[in-house]
Amino acid sequence: MRPVAERAEVRYAEADELADALRGADVLFVYDFTSTAVPSAWPAADRLRWVHVGATGVDSVMFDELIASPVVVTNTRGLFDGPIAEYVLAQILEFAKDLPESWRLQGEHVWRHRESERIAGASVLIVGTGSIGRAIARLLRAVGMRVRGLGRRAVADDPDFGTIGCDPAAELPGADYVVAVPPLTPQTRHMFDARAFAAMKPHARFINVGRGELVVTDDLVTALRTGAIAGAALDVVDPEPLPPGHVLWDLPNVHLTPHNSGDFIGWRGAIVTAFADNFREWIDGRPLDNVVDKRLGYVPG
């Protein structure tokens, strides 16, 4: 934060201190993107002009008063694209090569020959065609997977996805793997429900690196228990954090990680650097990077 502190007064605040810190402030850097403190502190924002979120998703600050205000919102788009793509590939390989079973057998000192699936030639539907979805598409295509996208608009010849569809009912049945990475908006909340899981192949695996609220959790549990889908890798869940007694902890066909798919070593410093770079643009009167369309809830691509 040194480059920022050299040109502005910097105030650091925990959630319960935010209202006091916001009074007279021009810029708010939401370092903790999981914080829900901004809406309640909003009445104290008497001269705020810009909010920067230290993540790609900005759903935590997309409340009505901010959306209706002239305050500009930016995010940290691009920083986590590569790490999340690597995470998705790792989860696909973990399913295809059944690594959890190998580790279980190792723990029991059992030498048992087994066969595994190929990922080359398998089909992947990536739901969400923003920068993270595109990074995932490029990496999975590089290892020989057949990739399609699902977005708001159909595209016949996309450089990263090949084809982008806009109808989940038409796209979900063809995928061996379904990767969820759309922004959380009123249109995408609970888009993965019983109907969506029923449309998937029984051997399909579902990977969620977007937001837990994209999924109706009870419907996902039912789909996993009944064999409507073969497995799920969940970096995000609803509720989050997952309560200790929740059924998802113990389902054998579920891989859980604690919302860290993009958290490479050094990411905390990287999000501060990204804000400081954007602050330099702002204070020098140049256009900001990664401006969010507040009506859509994300940076348009």
mmCIF file of N, CA, C and O in Angstrom, residues 120-214:
data_model
loop_
_atom_site.group_PDB
_atom_site.id
_atom_site.type_symbol
_atom_site.label_atom_id
_atom_site.label_comp_id
_atom_site.label_asym_id
_atom_site.label_seq_id
_atom_site.Cartn_x
_atom_site.Cartn_y
_atom_site.Cartn_z
ATOM 1 N N ALA A 120 -8.518 -36.830 -22.477
ATOM 2 C CA ALA A 120 -8.466 -36.415 -23.882
ATOM 3 C C ALA A 120 -9.707 -36.954 -24.591
ATOM 4 O O ALA A 120 -10.020 -38.141 -24.505
ATOM 5 N N GLY A 121 -10.423 -36.066 -25.252
ATOM 6 C CA GLY A 121 -11.639 -36.453 -25.956
ATOM 7 C C GLY A 121 -12.897 -36.311 -25.136
ATOM 8 O O GLY A 121 -14.006 -36.346 -25.683
ATOM 9 N N ALA A 122 -12.771 -36.162 -23.800
ATOM 10 C CA ALA A 122 -13.962 -35.957 -22.976
ATOM 11 C C ALA A 122 -14.524 -34.560 -23.214
ATOM 12 O O ALA A 122 -13.795 -33.623 -23.560
ATOM 13 N N SER A 123 -15.818 -34.420 -23.013
ATOM 14 C CA SER A 123 -16.487 -33.146 -23.287
ATOM 15 C C SER A 123 -16.668 -32.354 -21.997
ATOM 16 O O SER A 123 -17.000 -32.910 -20.948
ATOM 17 N N VAL A 124 -16.451 -31.048 -22.103
ATOM 18 C CA VAL A 124 -16.566 -30.139 -20.961
ATOM 19 C C VAL A 124 -17.478 -28.987 -21.345
ATOM 20 O O VAL A 124 -17.295 -28.364 -22.398
ATOM 21 N N LEU A 125 -18.436 -28.696 -20.490
ATOM 22 C CA LEU A 125 -19.260 -27.493 -20.645
ATOM 23 C C LEU A 125 -18.850 -26.509 -19.557
ATOM 24 O O LEU A 125 -18.955 -26.811 -18.369
ATOM 25 N N ILE A 126 -18.369 -25.341 -19.977
ATOM 26 C CA ILE A 126 -17.973 -24.297 -19.032
ATOM 27 C C ILE A 126 -19.091 -23.259 -18.990
ATOM 28 O O ILE A 126 -19.368 -22.594 -19.991
ATOM 29 N N VAL A 127 -19.733 -23.156 -17.839
ATOM 30 C CA VAL A 127 -20.850 -22.229 -17.658
ATOM 31 C C VAL A 127 -20.282 -20.928 -17.119
ATOM 32 O O VAL A 127 -19.865 -20.842 -15.965
ATOM 33 N N GLY A 128 -20.249 -19.909 -17.966
ATOM 34 C CA GLY A 128 -19.608 -18.647 -17.627
ATOM 35 C C GLY A 128 -18.462 -18.405 -18.568
ATOM 36 O O GLY A 128 -17.457 -19.132 -18.527
ATOM 37 N N THR A 129 -18.588 -17.403 -19.414
ATOM 38 C CA THR A 129 -17.621 -17.204 -20.493
ATOM 39 C C THR A 129 -16.788 -15.941 -20.303
ATOM 40 O O THR A 129 -16.316 -15.351 -21.264
ATOM 41 N N GLY A 130 -16.606 -15.538 -19.046
ATOM 42 C CA GLY A 130 -15.734 -14.409 -18.743
ATOM 43 C C GLY A 130 -14.273 -14.833 -18.778
ATOM 44 O O GLY A 130 -13.920 -15.896 -19.301
ATOM 45 N N SER A 131 -13.409 -14.011 -18.185
ATOM 46 C CA SER A 131 -11.976 -14.262 -18.311
ATOM 47 C C SER A 131 -11.554 -15.556 -17.626
ATOM 48 O O SER A 131 -10.658 -16.262 -18.115
ATOM 49 N N ILE A 132 -12.171 -15.914 -16.496
ATOM 50 C CA ILE A 132 -11.821 -17.166 -15.834
ATOM 51 C C ILE A 132 -12.275 -18.346 -16.682
ATOM 52 O O ILE A 132 -11.523 -19.312 -16.896
ATOM 53 N N GLY A 133 -13.517 -18.286 -17.183
ATOM 54 C CA GLY A 133 -14.002 -19.360 -18.038
ATOM 55 C C GLY A 133 -13.141 -19.545 -19.270
ATOM 56 O O GLY A 133 -12.881 -20.679 -19.704
ATOM 57 N N ARG A 134 -12.658 -18.449 -19.824
ATOM 58 C CA ARG A 134 -11.810 -18.545 -21.021
ATOM 59 C C ARG A 134 -10.457 -19.174 -20.693
ATOM 60 O O ARG A 134 -9.915 -19.959 -21.476
ATOM 61 N N ALA A 135 -9.883 -18.832 -19.542
ATOM 62 C CA ALA A 135 -8.616 -19.448 -19.144
ATOM 63 C C ALA A 135 -8.792 -20.948 -18.938
ATOM 64 O O ALA A 135 -7.928 -21.753 -19.320
ATOM 65 N N ILE A 136 -9.908 -21.340 -18.334
ATOM 66 C CA ILE A 136 -10.201 -22.765 -18.165
ATOM 67 C C ILE A 136 -10.327 -23.435 -19.527
ATOM 68 O O ILE A 136 -9.774 -24.522 -19.763
ATOM 69 N N ALA A 137 -11.052 -22.803 -20.435
ATOM 70 C CA ALA A 137 -11.261 -23.381 -21.765
ATOM 71 C C ALA A 137 -9.937 -23.598 -22.488
ATOM 72 O O ALA A 137 -9.703 -24.657 -23.085
ATOM 73 N N ARG A 138 -9.056 -22.609 -22.430
ATOM 74 C CA ARG A 138 -7.771 -22.740 -23.138
ATOM 75 C C ARG A 138 -6.936 -23.880 -22.573
ATOM 76 O O ARG A 138 -6.316 -24.651 -23.321
ATOM 77 N N LEU A 139 -6.912 -24.007 -21.248
ATOM 78 C CA LEU A 139 -6.100 -25.056 -20.638
ATOM 79 C C LEU A 139 -6.672 -26.437 -20.938
ATOM 80 O O LEU A 139 -5.930 -27.377 -21.258
ATOM 81 N N LEU A 140 -7.989 -26.588 -20.856
ATOM 82 C CA LEU A 140 -8.593 -27.901 -21.088
ATOM 83 C C LEU A 140 -8.508 -28.305 -22.555
ATOM 84 O O LEU A 140 -8.335 -29.489 -22.879
ATOM 85 N N ARG A 141 -8.612 -27.330 -23.444
ATOM 86 C CA ARG A 141 -8.412 -27.655 -24.862
ATOM 87 C C ARG A 141 -6.979 -28.097 -25.123
ATOM 88 O O ARG A 141 -6.723 -28.971 -25.964
ATOM 89 N N ALA A 142 -6.037 -27.525 -24.393
ATOM 90 C CA ALA A 142 -4.630 -27.876 -24.598
ATOM 91 C C ALA A 142 -4.330 -29.321 -24.222
ATOM 92 O O ALA A 142 -3.372 -29.911 -24.744
ATOM 93 N N VAL A 143 -5.130 -29.913 -23.328
ATOM 94 C CA VAL A 143 -4.901 -31.315 -22.951
ATOM 95 C C VAL A 143 -5.844 -32.249 -23.715
ATOM 96 O O VAL A 143 -5.964 -33.423 -23.378
ATOM 97 N N GLY A 144 -6.496 -31.729 -24.741
ATOM 98 C CA GLY A 144 -7.263 -32.581 -25.628
ATOM 99 C C GLY A 144 -8.726 -32.735 -25.311
ATOM 100 O O GLY A 144 -9.404 -33.579 -25.920
ATOM 101 N N MET A 145 -9.251 -31.942 -24.395
ATOM 102 C CA MET A 145 -10.675 -32.041 -24.072
ATOM 103 C C MET A 145 -11.498 -31.241 -25.073
ATOM 104 O O MET A 145 -11.021 -30.257 -25.651
ATOM 105 N N ARG A 146 -12.719 -31.656 -25.268
ATOM 106 C CA ARG A 146 -13.657 -30.969 -26.169
ATOM 107 C C ARG A 146 -14.469 -29.978 -25.342
ATOM 108 O O ARG A 146 -15.233 -30.380 -24.459
ATOM 109 N N VAL A 147 -14.305 -28.701 -25.622
ATOM 110 C CA VAL A 147 -14.839 -27.642 -24.768
ATOM 111 C C VAL A 147 -15.955 -26.888 -25.478
ATOM 112 O O VAL A 147 -15.847 -26.555 -26.664
ATOM 113 N N ARG A 148 -17.006 -26.626 -24.737
ATOM 114 C CA ARG A 148 -18.073 -25.722 -25.162
ATOM 115 C C ARG A 148 -18.346 -24.744 -24.032
ATOM 116 O O ARG A 148 -17.997 -25.004 -22.876
ATOM 117 N N GLY A 149 -18.965 -23.627 -24.361
ATOM 118 C CA GLY A 149 -19.310 -22.637 -23.359
ATOM 119 C C GLY A 149 -20.808 -22.453 -23.270
ATOM 120 O O GLY A 149 -21.547 -22.744 -24.218
ATOM 121 N N LEU A 150 -21.256 -21.956 -22.138
ATOM 122 C CA LEU A 150 -22.653 -21.571 -21.947
ATOM 123 C C LEU A 150 -22.655 -20.149 -21.404
ATOM 124 O O LEU A 150 -22.109 -19.892 -20.320
ATOM 125 N N GLY A 151 -23.213 -19.228 -22.175
ATOM 126 C CA GLY A 151 -23.222 -17.829 -21.772
ATOM 127 C C GLY A 151 -24.563 -17.177 -22.036
ATOM 128 O O GLY A 151 -25.570 -17.852 -22.292
ATOM 129 N N ARG A 152 -24.569 -15.855 -21.978
ATOM 130 C CA ARG A 152 -25.832 -15.134 -22.194
ATOM 131 C C ARG A 152 -26.212 -15.088 -23.661
ATOM 132 O O ARG A 152 -27.381 -14.983 -24.003
ATOM 133 N N ARG A 153 -25.213 -15.178 -24.541
ATOM 134 C CA ARG A 153 -25.481 -15.101 -25.977
ATOM 135 C C ARG A 153 -24.787 -16.254 -26.689
ATOM 136 O O ARG A 153 -23.680 -16.652 -26.306
ATOM 137 N N ALA A 154 -25.421 -16.770 -27.710
ATOM 138 C CA ALA A 154 -24.834 -17.847 -28.507
ATOM 139 C C ALA A 154 -23.788 -17.280 -29.462
ATOM 140 O O ALA A 154 -23.985 -16.216 -30.053
ATOM 141 N N VAL A 155 -22.665 -17.988 -29.592
ATOM 142 C CA VAL A 155 -21.588 -17.608 -30.511
ATOM 143 C C VAL A 155 -21.166 -18.866 -31.259
ATOM 144 O O VAL A 155 -20.861 -19.894 -30.649
ATOM 145 N N ALA A 156 -21.140 -18.791 -32.574
ATOM 146 C CA ALA A 156 -20.873 -19.980 -33.383
ATOM 147 C C ALA A 156 -19.392 -20.303 -33.493
ATOM 148 O O ALA A 156 -19.019 -21.472 -33.628
ATOM 149 N N ASP A 157 -18.528 -19.306 -33.440
ATOM 150 C CA ASP A 157 -17.101 -19.549 -33.684
ATOM 151 C C ASP A 157 -16.278 -18.684 -32.735
ATOM 152 O O ASP A 157 -15.706 -17.675 -33.124
ATOM 153 N N ASP A 158 -16.200 -19.109 -31.482
ATOM 154 C CA ASP A 158 -15.463 -18.354 -30.473
ATOM 155 C C ASP A 158 -14.027 -18.849 -30.415
ATOM 156 O O ASP A 158 -13.773 -20.064 -30.480
ATOM 157 N N PRO A 159 -13.037 -17.964 -30.276
ATOM 158 C CA PRO A 159 -11.633 -18.392 -30.305
ATOM 159 C C PRO A 159 -11.238 -19.299 -29.145
ATOM 160 O O PRO A 159 -10.320 -20.122 -29.288
ATOM 161 N N ASP A 160 -11.876 -19.160 -27.983
ATOM 162 C CA ASP A 160 -11.517 -19.976 -26.824
ATOM 163 C C ASP A 160 -12.413 -21.191 -26.650
ATOM 164 O O ASP A 160 -11.945 -22.284 -26.319
ATOM 165 N N PHE A 161 -13.698 -21.013 -26.869
ATOM 166 C CA PHE A 161 -14.649 -22.090 -26.612
ATOM 167 C C PHE A 161 -15.018 -22.892 -27.862
ATOM 168 O O PHE A 161 -15.558 -23.981 -27.749
ATOM 169 N N GLY A 162 -14.751 -22.341 -29.006
ATOM 170 C CA GLY A 162 -15.259 -22.964 -30.217
ATOM 171 C C GLY A 162 -16.704 -22.572 -30.413
ATOM 172 O O GLY A 162 -17.041 -21.768 -31.286
ATOM 173 N N THR A 163 -17.592 -23.104 -29.573
ATOM 174 C CA THR A 163 -19.015 -22.792 -29.641
ATOM 175 C C THR A 163 -19.507 -22.381 -28.266
ATOM 176 O O THR A 163 -19.168 -23.014 -27.264
ATOM 177 N N ILE A 164 -20.309 -21.326 -28.213
ATOM 178 C CA ILE A 164 -20.967 -20.910 -26.978
ATOM 179 C C ILE A 164 -22.468 -20.995 -27.195
ATOM 180 O O ILE A 164 -23.004 -20.422 -28.142
ATOM 181 N N GLY A 165 -23.140 -21.736 -26.343
ATOM 182 C CA GLY A 165 -24.592 -21.808 -26.376
ATOM 183 C C GLY A 165 -25.199 -20.937 -25.303
ATOM 184 O O GLY A 165 -24.492 -20.429 -24.419
ATOM 185 N N CYS A 166 -26.508 -20.767 -25.358
ATOM 186 C CA CYS A 166 -27.180 -19.949 -24.347
ATOM 187 C C CYS A 166 -28.364 -20.676 -23.716
ATOM 188 O O CYS A 166 -29.099 -20.077 -22.928
ATOM 189 N N ASP A 167 -28.561 -21.957 -24.049
ATOM 190 C CA ASP A 167 -29.699 -22.729 -23.543
ATOM 191 C C ASP A 167 -29.185 -23.890 -22.702
ATOM 192 O O ASP A 167 -28.673 -24.873 -23.233
ATOM 193 N N PRO A 168 -29.299 -23.802 -21.356
ATOM 194 C CA PRO A 168 -28.790 -24.894 -20.518
ATOM 195 C C PRO A 168 -29.398 -26.253 -20.862
ATOM 196 O O PRO A 168 -28.697 -27.268 -20.838
ATOM 197 N N ALA A 169 -30.684 -26.284 -21.186
ATOM 198 C CA ALA A 169 -31.338 -27.556 -21.483
ATOM 199 C C ALA A 169 -30.715 -28.240 -22.690
ATOM 200 O O ALA A 169 -30.677 -29.475 -22.778
ATOM 201 N N ALA A 170 -30.201 -27.457 -23.630
ATOM 202 C CA ALA A 170 -29.589 -28.025 -24.825
ATOM 203 C C ALA A 170 -28.130 -28.401 -24.600
ATOM 204 O O ALA A 170 -27.616 -29.319 -25.263
ATOM 205 N N GLU A 171 -27.444 -27.719 -23.675
ATOM 206 C CA GLU A 171 -26.003 -27.907 -23.509
ATOM 207 C C GLU A 171 -25.642 -28.921 -22.424
ATOM 208 O O GLU A 171 -24.678 -29.674 -22.568
ATOM 209 N N LEU A 172 -26.388 -28.963 -21.321
ATOM 210 C CA LEU A 172 -26.011 -29.817 -20.195
ATOM 211 C C LEU A 172 -25.974 -31.308 -20.529
ATOM 212 O O LEU A 172 -25.069 -32.025 -20.067
ATOM 213 N N PRO A 173 -26.892 -31.833 -21.337
ATOM 214 C CA PRO A 173 -26.883 -33.282 -21.566
ATOM 215 C C PRO A 173 -25.661 -33.801 -22.313
ATOM 216 O O PRO A 173 -25.388 -35.003 -22.271
ATOM 217 N N GLY A 174 -24.912 -32.956 -22.975
ATOM 218 C CA GLY A 174 -23.783 -33.426 -23.775
ATOM 219 C C GLY A 174 -22.455 -33.438 -23.066
ATOM 220 O O GLY A 174 -21.444 -33.820 -23.665
ATOM 221 N N ALA A 175 -22.395 -33.053 -21.800
ATOM 222 C CA ALA A 175 -21.109 -32.833 -21.131
ATOM 223 C C ALA A 175 -20.743 -33.968 -20.191
ATOM 224 O O ALA A 175 -21.566 -34.465 -19.422
ATOM 225 N N ASP A 176 -19.473 -34.382 -20.245
ATOM 226 C CA ASP A 176 -18.919 -35.312 -19.259
ATOM 227 C C ASP A 176 -18.519 -34.574 -17.984
ATOM 228 O O ASP A 176 -18.545 -35.152 -16.892
ATOM 229 N N TYR A 177 -18.140 -33.312 -18.136
ATOM 230 C CA TYR A 177 -17.813 -32.452 -17.003
ATOM 231 C C TYR A 177 -18.530 -31.121 -17.196
ATOM 232 O O TYR A 177 -18.522 -30.566 -18.301
ATOM 233 N N VAL A 178 -19.112 -30.605 -16.129
ATOM 234 C CA VAL A 178 -19.757 -29.289 -16.147
ATOM 235 C C VAL A 178 -19.031 -28.415 -15.133
ATOM 236 O O VAL A 178 -18.958 -28.753 -13.945
ATOM 237 N N VAL A 179 -18.466 -27.315 -15.606
ATOM 238 C CA VAL A 179 -17.699 -26.403 -14.755
ATOM 239 C C VAL A 179 -18.504 -25.113 -14.597
ATOM 240 O O VAL A 179 -18.831 -24.451 -15.586
ATOM 241 N N ALA A 180 -18.807 -24.756 -13.359
ATOM 242 C CA ALA A 180 -19.599 -23.558 -13.074
ATOM 243 C C ALA A 180 -18.687 -22.424 -12.633
ATOM 244 O O ALA A 180 -17.998 -22.537 -11.623
ATOM 245 N N VAL A 181 -18.700 -21.325 -13.416
ATOM 246 C CA VAL A 181 -17.890 -20.162 -13.061
ATOM 247 C C VAL A 181 -18.570 -18.859 -13.462
ATOM 248 O O VAL A 181 -17.890 -17.862 -13.687
ATOM 249 N N PRO A 182 -19.917 -18.798 -13.527
ATOM 250 C CA PRO A 182 -20.545 -17.526 -13.869
ATOM 251 C C PRO A 182 -20.554 -16.595 -12.659
ATOM 252 O O PRO A 182 -20.439 -17.059 -11.516
ATOM 253 N N PRO A 183 -20.690 -15.294 -12.875
ATOM 254 C CA PRO A 183 -20.866 -14.395 -11.735
ATOM 255 C C PRO A 183 -22.193 -14.676 -11.050
ATOM 256 O O PRO A 183 -23.144 -15.162 -11.689
ATOM 257 N N LEU A 184 -22.259 -14.414 -9.757
ATOM 258 C CA LEU A 184 -23.511 -14.574 -9.030
ATOM 259 C C LEU A 184 -24.371 -13.343 -9.239
ATOM 260 O O LEU A 184 -24.028 -12.243 -8.805
ATOM 261 N N THR A 185 -25.470 -13.518 -9.919
ATOM 262 C CA THR A 185 -26.435 -12.445 -10.195
ATOM 263 C C THR A 185 -27.830 -12.997 -9.935
ATOM 264 O O THR A 185 -27.999 -14.208 -9.742
ATOM 265 N N PRO A 186 -28.852 -12.137 -9.939
ATOM 266 C CA PRO A 186 -30.218 -12.685 -9.787
ATOM 267 C C PRO A 186 -30.560 -13.724 -10.842
ATOM 268 O O PRO A 186 -31.358 -14.634 -10.590
ATOM 269 N N GLN A 187 -29.955 -13.624 -12.020
ATOM 270 C CA GLN A 187 -30.253 -14.569 -13.099
ATOM 271 C C GLN A 187 -29.549 -15.916 -12.910
ATOM 272 O O GLN A 187 -30.036 -16.937 -13.393
ATOM 273 N N THR A 188 -28.403 -15.927 -12.231
ATOM 274 C CA THR A 188 -27.659 -17.181 -12.078
ATOM 275 C C THR A 188 -27.849 -17.847 -10.723
ATOM 276 O O THR A 188 -27.497 -19.018 -10.565
ATOM 277 N N ARG A 189 -28.395 -17.134 -9.757
ATOM 278 C CA ARG A 189 -28.617 -17.730 -8.433
ATOM 279 C C ARG A 189 -29.503 -18.971 -8.560
ATOM 280 O O ARG A 189 -30.565 -18.934 -9.164
ATOM 281 N N HIS A 190 -29.039 -20.068 -8.014
ATOM 282 C CA HIS A 190 -29.776 -21.344 -8.003
ATOM 283 C C HIS A 190 -30.041 -21.893 -9.406
ATOM 284 O O HIS A 190 -31.000 -22.636 -9.609
ATOM 285 N N MET A 191 -29.178 -21.552 -10.366
ATOM 286 C CA MET A 191 -29.381 -22.080 -11.712
ATOM 287 C C MET A 191 -29.132 -23.592 -11.780
ATOM 288 O O MET A 191 -29.669 -24.277 -12.649
ATOM 289 N N PHE A 192 -28.313 -24.102 -10.863
ATOM 290 C CA PHE A 192 -28.074 -25.539 -10.816
ATOM 291 C C PHE A 192 -29.003 -26.151 -9.761
ATOM 292 O O PHE A 192 -28.692 -26.202 -8.575
ATOM 293 N N ASP A 193 -30.159 -26.579 -10.240
ATOM 294 C CA ASP A 193 -31.184 -27.153 -9.376
ATOM 295 C C ASP A 193 -31.474 -28.576 -9.826
ATOM 296 O O ASP A 193 -30.746 -29.150 -10.649
ATOM 297 N N ALA A 194 -32.529 -29.165 -9.291
ATOM 298 C CA ALA A 194 -32.855 -30.558 -9.623
ATOM 299 C C ALA A 194 -33.042 -30.743 -11.119
ATOM 300 O O ALA A 194 -32.624 -31.768 -11.689
ATOM 301 N N ARG A 195 -33.655 -29.768 -11.761
ATOM 302 C CA ARG A 195 -33.875 -29.875 -13.203
ATOM 303 C C ARG A 195 -32.556 -29.890 -13.973
ATOM 304 O O ARG A 195 -32.375 -30.673 -14.913
ATOM 305 N N ALA A 196 -31.609 -29.033 -13.558
ATOM 306 C CA ALA A 196 -30.311 -28.990 -14.237
ATOM 307 C C ALA A 196 -29.551 -30.293 -14.037
ATOM 308 O O ALA A 196 -28.964 -30.841 -14.984
ATOM 309 N N PHE A 197 -29.530 -30.824 -12.813
ATOM 310 C CA PHE A 197 -28.792 -32.059 -12.566
ATOM 311 C C PHE A 197 -29.440 -33.239 -13.289
ATOM 312 O O PHE A 197 -28.738 -34.137 -13.765
ATOM 313 N N ALA A 198 -30.768 -33.227 -13.396
ATOM 314 C CA ALA A 198 -31.445 -34.303 -14.126
ATOM 315 C C ALA A 198 -31.101 -34.281 -15.611
ATOM 316 O O ALA A 198 -31.155 -35.321 -16.284
ATOM 317 N N ALA A 199 -30.746 -33.097 -16.125
ATOM 318 C CA ALA A 199 -30.401 -32.983 -17.551
ATOM 319 C C ALA A 199 -29.002 -33.492 -17.855
ATOM 320 O O ALA A 199 -28.666 -33.734 -19.018
ATOM 321 N N MET A 200 -28.153 -33.669 -16.833
ATOM 322 C CA MET A 200 -26.775 -34.092 -17.048
ATOM 323 C C MET A 200 -26.686 -35.606 -17.240
ATOM 324 O O MET A 200 -27.589 -36.360 -16.863
ATOM 325 N N LYS A 201 -25.578 -36.050 -17.792
ATOM 326 C CA LYS A 201 -25.315 -37.483 -17.935
ATOM 327 C C LYS A 201 -25.129 -38.110 -16.551
ATOM 328 O O LYS A 201 -24.567 -37.479 -15.649
ATOM 329 N N PRO A 202 -25.543 -39.372 -16.373
ATOM 330 C CA PRO A 202 -25.310 -40.020 -15.074
ATOM 331 C C PRO A 202 -23.837 -40.129 -14.703
ATOM 332 O O PRO A 202 -23.504 -40.199 -13.513
ATOM 333 N N HIS A 203 -22.936 -40.141 -15.693
ATOM 334 C CA HIS A 203 -21.508 -40.212 -15.367
ATOM 335 C C HIS A 203 -20.845 -38.829 -15.311
ATOM 336 O O HIS A 203 -19.626 -38.737 -15.141
ATOM 337 N N ALA A 204 -21.636 -37.759 -15.439
ATOM 338 C CA ALA A 204 -21.069 -36.406 -15.444
ATOM 339 C C ALA A 204 -20.558 -36.027 -14.064
ATOM 340 O O ALA A 204 -21.110 -36.434 -13.032
ATOM 341 N N ARG A 205 -19.508 -35.213 -14.054
ATOM 342 C CA ARG A 205 -19.006 -34.612 -12.809
ATOM 343 C C ARG A 205 -19.233 -33.107 -12.868
ATOM 344 O O ARG A 205 -19.031 -32.480 -13.906
ATOM 345 N N PHE A 206 -19.613 -32.547 -11.731
ATOM 346 C CA PHE A 206 -19.929 -31.122 -11.613
ATOM 347 C C PHE A 206 -18.828 -30.450 -10.794
ATOM 348 O O PHE A 206 -18.491 -30.908 -9.691
ATOM 349 N N ILE A 207 -18.260 -29.365 -11.325
ATOM 350 C CA ILE A 207 -17.184 -28.634 -10.651
ATOM 351 C C ILE A 207 -17.619 -27.186 -10.485
ATOM 352 O O ILE A 207 -17.889 -26.493 -11.462
ATOM 353 N N ASN A 208 -17.689 -26.731 -9.238
ATOM 354 C CA ASN A 208 -18.137 -25.360 -8.974
ATOM 355 C C ASN A 208 -16.991 -24.528 -8.420
ATOM 356 O O ASN A 208 -16.509 -24.754 -7.312
ATOM 357 N N VAL A 209 -16.542 -23.560 -9.227
ATOM 358 C CA VAL A 209 -15.521 -22.603 -8.790
ATOM 359 C C VAL A 209 -16.071 -21.173 -8.867
ATOM 360 O O VAL A 209 -15.315 -20.213 -8.902
ATOM 361 N N GLY A 210 -17.394 -21.047 -8.895
ATOM 362 C CA GLY A 210 -18.029 -19.737 -8.982
ATOM 363 C C GLY A 210 -18.454 -19.250 -7.607
ATOM 364 O O GLY A 210 -17.666 -18.675 -6.851
ATOM 365 N N ARG A 211 -19.704 -19.495 -7.271
ATOM 366 C CA ARG A 211 -20.257 -19.163 -5.967
ATOM 367 C C ARG A 211 -21.172 -20.301 -5.521
ATOM 368 O O ARG A 211 -21.864 -20.922 -6.332
ATOM 369 N N GLY A 212 -21.216 -20.542 -4.214
ATOM 370 C CA GLY A 212 -22.056 -21.607 -3.706
ATOM 371 C C GLY A 212 -23.524 -21.396 -4.010
ATOM 372 O O GLY A 212 -24.285 -22.347 -4.229
ATOM 373 N N GLU A 213 -23.935 -20.115 -4.049
ATOM 374 C CA GLU A 213 -25.349 -19.811 -4.260
ATOM 375 C C GLU A 213 -25.811 -20.047 -5.693
ATOM 376 O O GLU A 213 -26.994 -19.890 -6.001
ATOM 377 N N LEU A 214 -24.902 -20.430 -6.579
ATOM 378 C CA LEU A 214 -25.321 -20.855 -7.913
ATOM 379 C C LEU A 214 -26.106 -22.159 -7.857
ATOM 380 O O LEU A 214 -26.828 -22.500 -8.798
#
